[in-house]
PDB file of C-alpha atoms and ligand atoms in Angstrom:
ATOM      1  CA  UNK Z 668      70.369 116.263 119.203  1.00 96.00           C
ATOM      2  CA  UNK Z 669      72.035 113.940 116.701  1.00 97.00           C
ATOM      3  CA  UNK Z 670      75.058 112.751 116.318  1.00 98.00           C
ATOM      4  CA  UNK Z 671      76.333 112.163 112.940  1.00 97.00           C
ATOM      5  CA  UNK Z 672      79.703 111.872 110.892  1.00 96.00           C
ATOM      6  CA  UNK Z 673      81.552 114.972 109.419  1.00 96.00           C
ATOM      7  CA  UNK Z 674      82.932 115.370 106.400  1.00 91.00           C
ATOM      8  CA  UNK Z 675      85.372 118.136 104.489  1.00 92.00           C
ATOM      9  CA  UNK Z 676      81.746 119.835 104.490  1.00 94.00           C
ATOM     10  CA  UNK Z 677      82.323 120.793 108.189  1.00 96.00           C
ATOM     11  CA  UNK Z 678      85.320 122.650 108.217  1.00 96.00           C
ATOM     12  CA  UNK Z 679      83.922 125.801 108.572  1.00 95.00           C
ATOM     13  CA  UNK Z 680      81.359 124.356 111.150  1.00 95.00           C
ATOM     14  CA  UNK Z 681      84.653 122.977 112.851  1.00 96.00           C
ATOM     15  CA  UNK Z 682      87.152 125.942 112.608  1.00 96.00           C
ATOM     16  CA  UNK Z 683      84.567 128.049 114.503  1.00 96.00           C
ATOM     17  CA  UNK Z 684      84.354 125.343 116.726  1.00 97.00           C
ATOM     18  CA  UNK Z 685      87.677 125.264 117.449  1.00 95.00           C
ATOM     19  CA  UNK Z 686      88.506 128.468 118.114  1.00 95.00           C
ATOM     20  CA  UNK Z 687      85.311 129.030 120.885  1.00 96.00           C
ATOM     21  CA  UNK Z 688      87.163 126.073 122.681  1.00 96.00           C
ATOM     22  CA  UNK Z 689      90.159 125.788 122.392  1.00 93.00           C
ATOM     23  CA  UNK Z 690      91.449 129.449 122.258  1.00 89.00           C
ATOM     24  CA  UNK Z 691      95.360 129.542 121.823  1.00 84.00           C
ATOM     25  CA  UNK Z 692      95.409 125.733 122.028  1.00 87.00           C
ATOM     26  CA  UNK Z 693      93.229 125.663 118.815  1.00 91.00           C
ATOM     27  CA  UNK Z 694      94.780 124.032 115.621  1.00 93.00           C
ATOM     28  CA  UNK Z 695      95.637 125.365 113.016  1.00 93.00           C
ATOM     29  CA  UNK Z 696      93.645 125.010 109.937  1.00 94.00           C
ATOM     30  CA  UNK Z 697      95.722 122.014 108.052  1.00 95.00           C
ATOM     31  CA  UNK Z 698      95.293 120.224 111.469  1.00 95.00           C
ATOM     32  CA  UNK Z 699      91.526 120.398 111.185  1.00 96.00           C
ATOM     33  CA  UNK Z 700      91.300 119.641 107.590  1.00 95.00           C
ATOM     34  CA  UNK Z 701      93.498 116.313 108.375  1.00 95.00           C
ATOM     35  CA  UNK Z 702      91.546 115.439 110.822  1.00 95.00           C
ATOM     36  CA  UNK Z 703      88.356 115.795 108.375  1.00 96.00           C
ATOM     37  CA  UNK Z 704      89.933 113.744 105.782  1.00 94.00           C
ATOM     38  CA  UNK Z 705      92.642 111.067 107.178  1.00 92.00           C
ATOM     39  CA  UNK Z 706      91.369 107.520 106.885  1.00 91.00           C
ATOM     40  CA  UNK Z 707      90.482 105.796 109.834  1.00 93.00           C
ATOM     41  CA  UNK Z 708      89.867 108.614 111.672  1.00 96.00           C
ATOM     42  CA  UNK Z 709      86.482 108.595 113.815  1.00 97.00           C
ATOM     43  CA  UNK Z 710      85.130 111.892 113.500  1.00 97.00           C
ATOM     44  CA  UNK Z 711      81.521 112.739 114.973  1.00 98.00           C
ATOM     45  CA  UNK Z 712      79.649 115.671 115.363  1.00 98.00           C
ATOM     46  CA  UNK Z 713      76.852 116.744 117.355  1.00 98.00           C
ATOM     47  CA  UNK Z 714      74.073 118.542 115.797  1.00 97.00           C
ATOM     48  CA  UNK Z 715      70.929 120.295 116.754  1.00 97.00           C
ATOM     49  CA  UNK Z 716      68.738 122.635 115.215  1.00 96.00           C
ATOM     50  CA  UNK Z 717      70.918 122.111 111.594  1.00 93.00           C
ATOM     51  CA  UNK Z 718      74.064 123.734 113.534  1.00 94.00           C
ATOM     52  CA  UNK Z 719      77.286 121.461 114.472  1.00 96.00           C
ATOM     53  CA  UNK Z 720      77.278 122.272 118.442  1.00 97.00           C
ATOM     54  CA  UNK Z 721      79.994 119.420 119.283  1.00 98.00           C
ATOM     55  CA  UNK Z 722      82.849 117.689 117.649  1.00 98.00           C
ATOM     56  CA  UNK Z 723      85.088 114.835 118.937  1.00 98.00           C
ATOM     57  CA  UNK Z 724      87.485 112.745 116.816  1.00 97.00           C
ATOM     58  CA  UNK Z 725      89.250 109.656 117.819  1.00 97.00           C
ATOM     59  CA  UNK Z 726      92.100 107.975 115.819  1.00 96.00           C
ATOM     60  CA  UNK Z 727      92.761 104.107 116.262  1.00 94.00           C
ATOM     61  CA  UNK Z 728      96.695 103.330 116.275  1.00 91.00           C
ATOM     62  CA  UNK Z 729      96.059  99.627 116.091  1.00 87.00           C
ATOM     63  CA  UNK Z 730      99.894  98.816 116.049  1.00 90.00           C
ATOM     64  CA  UNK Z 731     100.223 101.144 118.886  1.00 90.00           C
ATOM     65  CA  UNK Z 732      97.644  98.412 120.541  1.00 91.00           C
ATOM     66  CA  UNK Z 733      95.472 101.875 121.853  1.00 94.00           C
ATOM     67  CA  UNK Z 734      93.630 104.529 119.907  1.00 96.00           C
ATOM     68  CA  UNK Z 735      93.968 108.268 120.825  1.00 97.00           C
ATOM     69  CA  UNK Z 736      90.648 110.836 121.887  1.00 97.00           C
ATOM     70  CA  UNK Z 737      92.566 113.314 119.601  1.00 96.00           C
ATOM     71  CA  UNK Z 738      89.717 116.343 119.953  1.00 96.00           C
ATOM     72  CA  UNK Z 739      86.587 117.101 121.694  1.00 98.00           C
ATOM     73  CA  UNK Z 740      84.435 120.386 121.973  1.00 97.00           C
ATOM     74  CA  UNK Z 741      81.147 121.835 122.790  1.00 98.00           C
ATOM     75  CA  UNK Z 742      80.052 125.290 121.605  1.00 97.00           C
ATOM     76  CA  UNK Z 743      79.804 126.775 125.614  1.00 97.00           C
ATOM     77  CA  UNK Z 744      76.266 128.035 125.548  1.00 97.00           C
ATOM     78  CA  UNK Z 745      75.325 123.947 124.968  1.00 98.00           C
ATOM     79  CA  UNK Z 746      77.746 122.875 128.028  1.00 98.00           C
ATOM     80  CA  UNK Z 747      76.405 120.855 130.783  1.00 98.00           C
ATOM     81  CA  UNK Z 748      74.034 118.925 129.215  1.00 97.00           C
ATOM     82  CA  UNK Z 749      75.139 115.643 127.908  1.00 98.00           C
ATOM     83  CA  UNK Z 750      76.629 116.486 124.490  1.00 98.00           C
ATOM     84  CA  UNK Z 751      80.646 115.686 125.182  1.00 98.00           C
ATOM     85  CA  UNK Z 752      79.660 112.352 126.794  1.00 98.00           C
ATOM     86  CA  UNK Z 753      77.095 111.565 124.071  1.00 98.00           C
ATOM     87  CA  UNK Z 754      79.885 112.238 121.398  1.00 98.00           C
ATOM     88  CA  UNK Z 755      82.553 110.145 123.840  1.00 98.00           C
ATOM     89  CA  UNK Z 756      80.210 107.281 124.235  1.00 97.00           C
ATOM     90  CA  UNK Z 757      79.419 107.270 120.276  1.00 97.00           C
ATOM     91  CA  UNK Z 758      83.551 107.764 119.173  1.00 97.00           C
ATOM     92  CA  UNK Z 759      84.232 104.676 122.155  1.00 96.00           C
ATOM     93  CA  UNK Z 760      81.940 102.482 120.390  1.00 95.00           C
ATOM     94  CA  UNK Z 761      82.780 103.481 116.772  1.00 96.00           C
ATOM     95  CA  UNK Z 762      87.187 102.573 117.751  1.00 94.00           C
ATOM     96  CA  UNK Z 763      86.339  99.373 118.493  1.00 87.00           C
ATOM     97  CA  UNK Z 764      89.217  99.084 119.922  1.00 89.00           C
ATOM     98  CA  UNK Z 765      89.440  98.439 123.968  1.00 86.00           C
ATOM     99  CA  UNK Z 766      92.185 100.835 125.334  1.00 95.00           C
ATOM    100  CA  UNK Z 767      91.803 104.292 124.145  1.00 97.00           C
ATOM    101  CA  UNK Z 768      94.455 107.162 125.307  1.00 97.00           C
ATOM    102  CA  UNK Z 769      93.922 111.190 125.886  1.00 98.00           C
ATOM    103  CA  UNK Z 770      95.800 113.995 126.924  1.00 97.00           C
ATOM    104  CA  UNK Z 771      94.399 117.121 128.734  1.00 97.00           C
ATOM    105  CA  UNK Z 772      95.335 120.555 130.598  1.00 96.00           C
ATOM    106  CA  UNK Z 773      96.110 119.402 134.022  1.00 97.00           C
ATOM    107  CA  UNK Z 774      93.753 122.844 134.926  1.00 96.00           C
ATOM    108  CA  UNK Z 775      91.567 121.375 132.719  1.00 96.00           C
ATOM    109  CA  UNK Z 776      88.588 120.475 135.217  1.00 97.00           C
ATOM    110  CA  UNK Z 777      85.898 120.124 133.339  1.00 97.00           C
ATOM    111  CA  UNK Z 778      87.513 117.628 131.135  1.00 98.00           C
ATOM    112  CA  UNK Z 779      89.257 115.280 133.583  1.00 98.00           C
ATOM    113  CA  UNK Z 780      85.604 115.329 135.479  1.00 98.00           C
ATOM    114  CA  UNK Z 781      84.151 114.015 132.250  1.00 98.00           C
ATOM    115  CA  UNK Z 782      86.771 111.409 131.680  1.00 98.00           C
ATOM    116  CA  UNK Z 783      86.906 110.235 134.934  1.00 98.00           C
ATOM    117  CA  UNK Z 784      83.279 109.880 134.803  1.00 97.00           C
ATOM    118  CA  UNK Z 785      83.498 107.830 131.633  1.00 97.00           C
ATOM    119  CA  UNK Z 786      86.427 105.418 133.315  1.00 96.00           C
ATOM    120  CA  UNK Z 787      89.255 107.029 131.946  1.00 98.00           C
ATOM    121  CA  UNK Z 788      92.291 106.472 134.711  1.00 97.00           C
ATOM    122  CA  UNK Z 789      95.354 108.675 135.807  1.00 97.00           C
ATOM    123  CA  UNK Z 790      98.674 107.207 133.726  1.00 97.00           C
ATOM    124  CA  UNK Z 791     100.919 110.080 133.715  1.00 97.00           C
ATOM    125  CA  UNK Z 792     102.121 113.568 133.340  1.00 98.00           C
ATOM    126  CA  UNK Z 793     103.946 115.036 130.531  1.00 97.00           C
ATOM    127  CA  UNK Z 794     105.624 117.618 131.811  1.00 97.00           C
ATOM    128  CA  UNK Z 795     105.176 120.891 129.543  1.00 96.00           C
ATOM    129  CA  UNK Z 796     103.870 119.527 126.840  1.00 94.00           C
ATOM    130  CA  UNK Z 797     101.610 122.191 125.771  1.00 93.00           C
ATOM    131  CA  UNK Z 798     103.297 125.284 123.577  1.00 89.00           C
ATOM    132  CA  UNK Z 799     102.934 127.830 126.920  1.00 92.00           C
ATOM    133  CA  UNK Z 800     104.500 125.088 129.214  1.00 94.00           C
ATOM    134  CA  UNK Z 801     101.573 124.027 130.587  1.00 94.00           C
ATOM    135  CA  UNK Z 802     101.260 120.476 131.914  1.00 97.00           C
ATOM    136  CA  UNK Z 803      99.226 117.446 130.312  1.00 97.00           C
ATOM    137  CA  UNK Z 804      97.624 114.914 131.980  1.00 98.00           C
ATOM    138  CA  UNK Z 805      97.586 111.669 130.034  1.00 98.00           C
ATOM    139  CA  UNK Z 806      94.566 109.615 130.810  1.00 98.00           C
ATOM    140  CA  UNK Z 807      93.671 105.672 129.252  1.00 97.00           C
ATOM    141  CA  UNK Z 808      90.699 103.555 129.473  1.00 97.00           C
ATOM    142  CA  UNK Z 809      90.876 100.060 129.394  1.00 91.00           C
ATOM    143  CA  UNK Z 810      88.077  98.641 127.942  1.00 74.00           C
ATOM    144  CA  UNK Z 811      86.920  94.726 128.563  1.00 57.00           C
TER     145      UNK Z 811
HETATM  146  C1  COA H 103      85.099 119.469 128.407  1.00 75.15           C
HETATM  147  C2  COA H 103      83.844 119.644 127.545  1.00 75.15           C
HETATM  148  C3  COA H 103      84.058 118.956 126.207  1.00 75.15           C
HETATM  149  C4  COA H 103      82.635 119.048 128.261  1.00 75.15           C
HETATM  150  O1  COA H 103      81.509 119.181 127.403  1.00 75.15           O
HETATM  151  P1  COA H 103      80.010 119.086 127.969  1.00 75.15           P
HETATM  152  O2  COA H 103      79.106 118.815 126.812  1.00 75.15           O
HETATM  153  O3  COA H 103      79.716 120.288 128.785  1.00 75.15           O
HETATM  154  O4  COA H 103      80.089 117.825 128.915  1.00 75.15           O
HETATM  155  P2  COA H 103      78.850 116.946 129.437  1.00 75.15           P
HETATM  156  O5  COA H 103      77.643 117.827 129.589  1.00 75.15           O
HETATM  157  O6  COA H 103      78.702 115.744 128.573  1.00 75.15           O
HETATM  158  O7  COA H 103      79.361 116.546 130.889  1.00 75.15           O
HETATM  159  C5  COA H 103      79.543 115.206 131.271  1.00 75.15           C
HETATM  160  C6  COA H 103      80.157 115.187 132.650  1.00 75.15           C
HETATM  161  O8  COA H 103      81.451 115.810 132.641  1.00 75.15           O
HETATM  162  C7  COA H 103      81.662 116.524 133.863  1.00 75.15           C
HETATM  163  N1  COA H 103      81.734 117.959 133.602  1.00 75.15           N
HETATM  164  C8  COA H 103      81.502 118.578 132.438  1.00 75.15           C
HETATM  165  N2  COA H 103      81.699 119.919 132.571  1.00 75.15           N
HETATM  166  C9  COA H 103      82.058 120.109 133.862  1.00 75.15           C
HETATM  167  C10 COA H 103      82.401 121.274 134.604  1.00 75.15           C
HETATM  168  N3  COA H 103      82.405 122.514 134.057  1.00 75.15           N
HETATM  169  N4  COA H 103      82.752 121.112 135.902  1.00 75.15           N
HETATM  170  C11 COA H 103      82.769 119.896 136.479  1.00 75.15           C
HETATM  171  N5  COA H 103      82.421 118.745 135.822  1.00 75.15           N
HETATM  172  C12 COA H 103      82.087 118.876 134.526  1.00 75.15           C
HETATM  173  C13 COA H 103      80.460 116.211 134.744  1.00 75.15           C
HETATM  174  O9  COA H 103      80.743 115.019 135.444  1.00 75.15           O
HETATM  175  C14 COA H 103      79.398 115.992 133.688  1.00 75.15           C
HETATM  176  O10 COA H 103      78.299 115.236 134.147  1.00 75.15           O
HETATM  177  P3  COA H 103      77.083 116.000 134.920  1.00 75.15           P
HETATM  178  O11 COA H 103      76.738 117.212 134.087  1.00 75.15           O
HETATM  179  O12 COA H 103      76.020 114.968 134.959  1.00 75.15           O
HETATM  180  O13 COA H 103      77.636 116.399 136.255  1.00 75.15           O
HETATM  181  C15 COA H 103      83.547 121.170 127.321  1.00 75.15           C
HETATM  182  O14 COA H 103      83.607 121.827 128.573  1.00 75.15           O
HETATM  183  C16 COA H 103      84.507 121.846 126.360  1.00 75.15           C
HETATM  184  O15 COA H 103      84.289 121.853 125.150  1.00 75.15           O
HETATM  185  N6  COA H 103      85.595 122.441 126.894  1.00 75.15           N
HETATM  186  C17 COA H 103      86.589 123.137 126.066  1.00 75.15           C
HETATM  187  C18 COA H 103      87.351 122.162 125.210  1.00 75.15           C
HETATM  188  C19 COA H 103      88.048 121.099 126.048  1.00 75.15           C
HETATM  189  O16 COA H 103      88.591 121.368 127.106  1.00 75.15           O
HETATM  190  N7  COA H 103      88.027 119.857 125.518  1.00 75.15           N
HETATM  191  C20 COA H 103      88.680 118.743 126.138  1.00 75.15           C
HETATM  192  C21 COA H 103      90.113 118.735 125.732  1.00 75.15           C
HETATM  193  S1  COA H 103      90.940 117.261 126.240  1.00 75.15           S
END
């Protein structure tokens, strides 16, 4: 598996993406092409046999003095075996800068096991944040 930067090339690769994950969460198609094309933006994908499997993009906020996890995927049938961590490691490095923020689905299990794993702490809950009313967990690590 590699893992490589994306460009407008991907959107295809990345709609699909987004729709195997995400479901009725999944954004909308000007979402994903800003997030292919707005400067600054760290956006990684992981690839194996010539077929994007994983995408994660992180966007630094350096005024906000954190930058945001503002996506991350894997295709399901390449789950469990490294690939979200291996694009979270890569993004982390890429930011360069130390405290990085997330939201996720408080149900979201899988996810919060991963960050947690990766040092991501508890901060807070937003109360219905997400467009059903579920609730989002807002998670920051604090890099040295
Ligand atoms: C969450 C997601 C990105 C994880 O991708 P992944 O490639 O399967 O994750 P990894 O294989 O790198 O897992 C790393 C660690 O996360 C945790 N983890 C991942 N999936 C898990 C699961 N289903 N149950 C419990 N822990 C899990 C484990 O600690 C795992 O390490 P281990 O396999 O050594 O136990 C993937 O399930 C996904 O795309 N989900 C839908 C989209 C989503 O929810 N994205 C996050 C939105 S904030």
């Amino acid at each position: 598996m590699d893992i490589l930067p994306t460009s407008f090339r991907d959107l295809n690769g990345l709609h699909k993406l987004e729709h195997a994950c995400f479901l009725d969460d999944a954004w909308p198609l000007l979402d994903l092409i800003a997030v292919l094309t707005w400067p600054d933006v760290v956006r990684l994908k992981a690839m194996l046999d010539g077929q994007m499997i994983g995408f994660i993009a992180g966007d630094p906020r350096p005024s906000q003095g954190f930058a945001w996890i503002a996506t991350l995927g894997v295709f399901p049938e390449y789950r469990r075996q490294g690939v979200a961590r291996a694009l979270l490691t890569e993004c982390e490095r890429r930011l360069e800068i130390a405290r990085i923020r997330l939201c996720v689905r408080t149900n979201n299990v899988a996810a919060i096991r991963l960050y947690e794993t990766a040092d991501y702490q508890r901060v807070d809950i937003w109360r219905k944040y997400y467009h059903d009313g579920g609730d989002a967990l807002l998670m920051e690590k604090a890099g040295g």
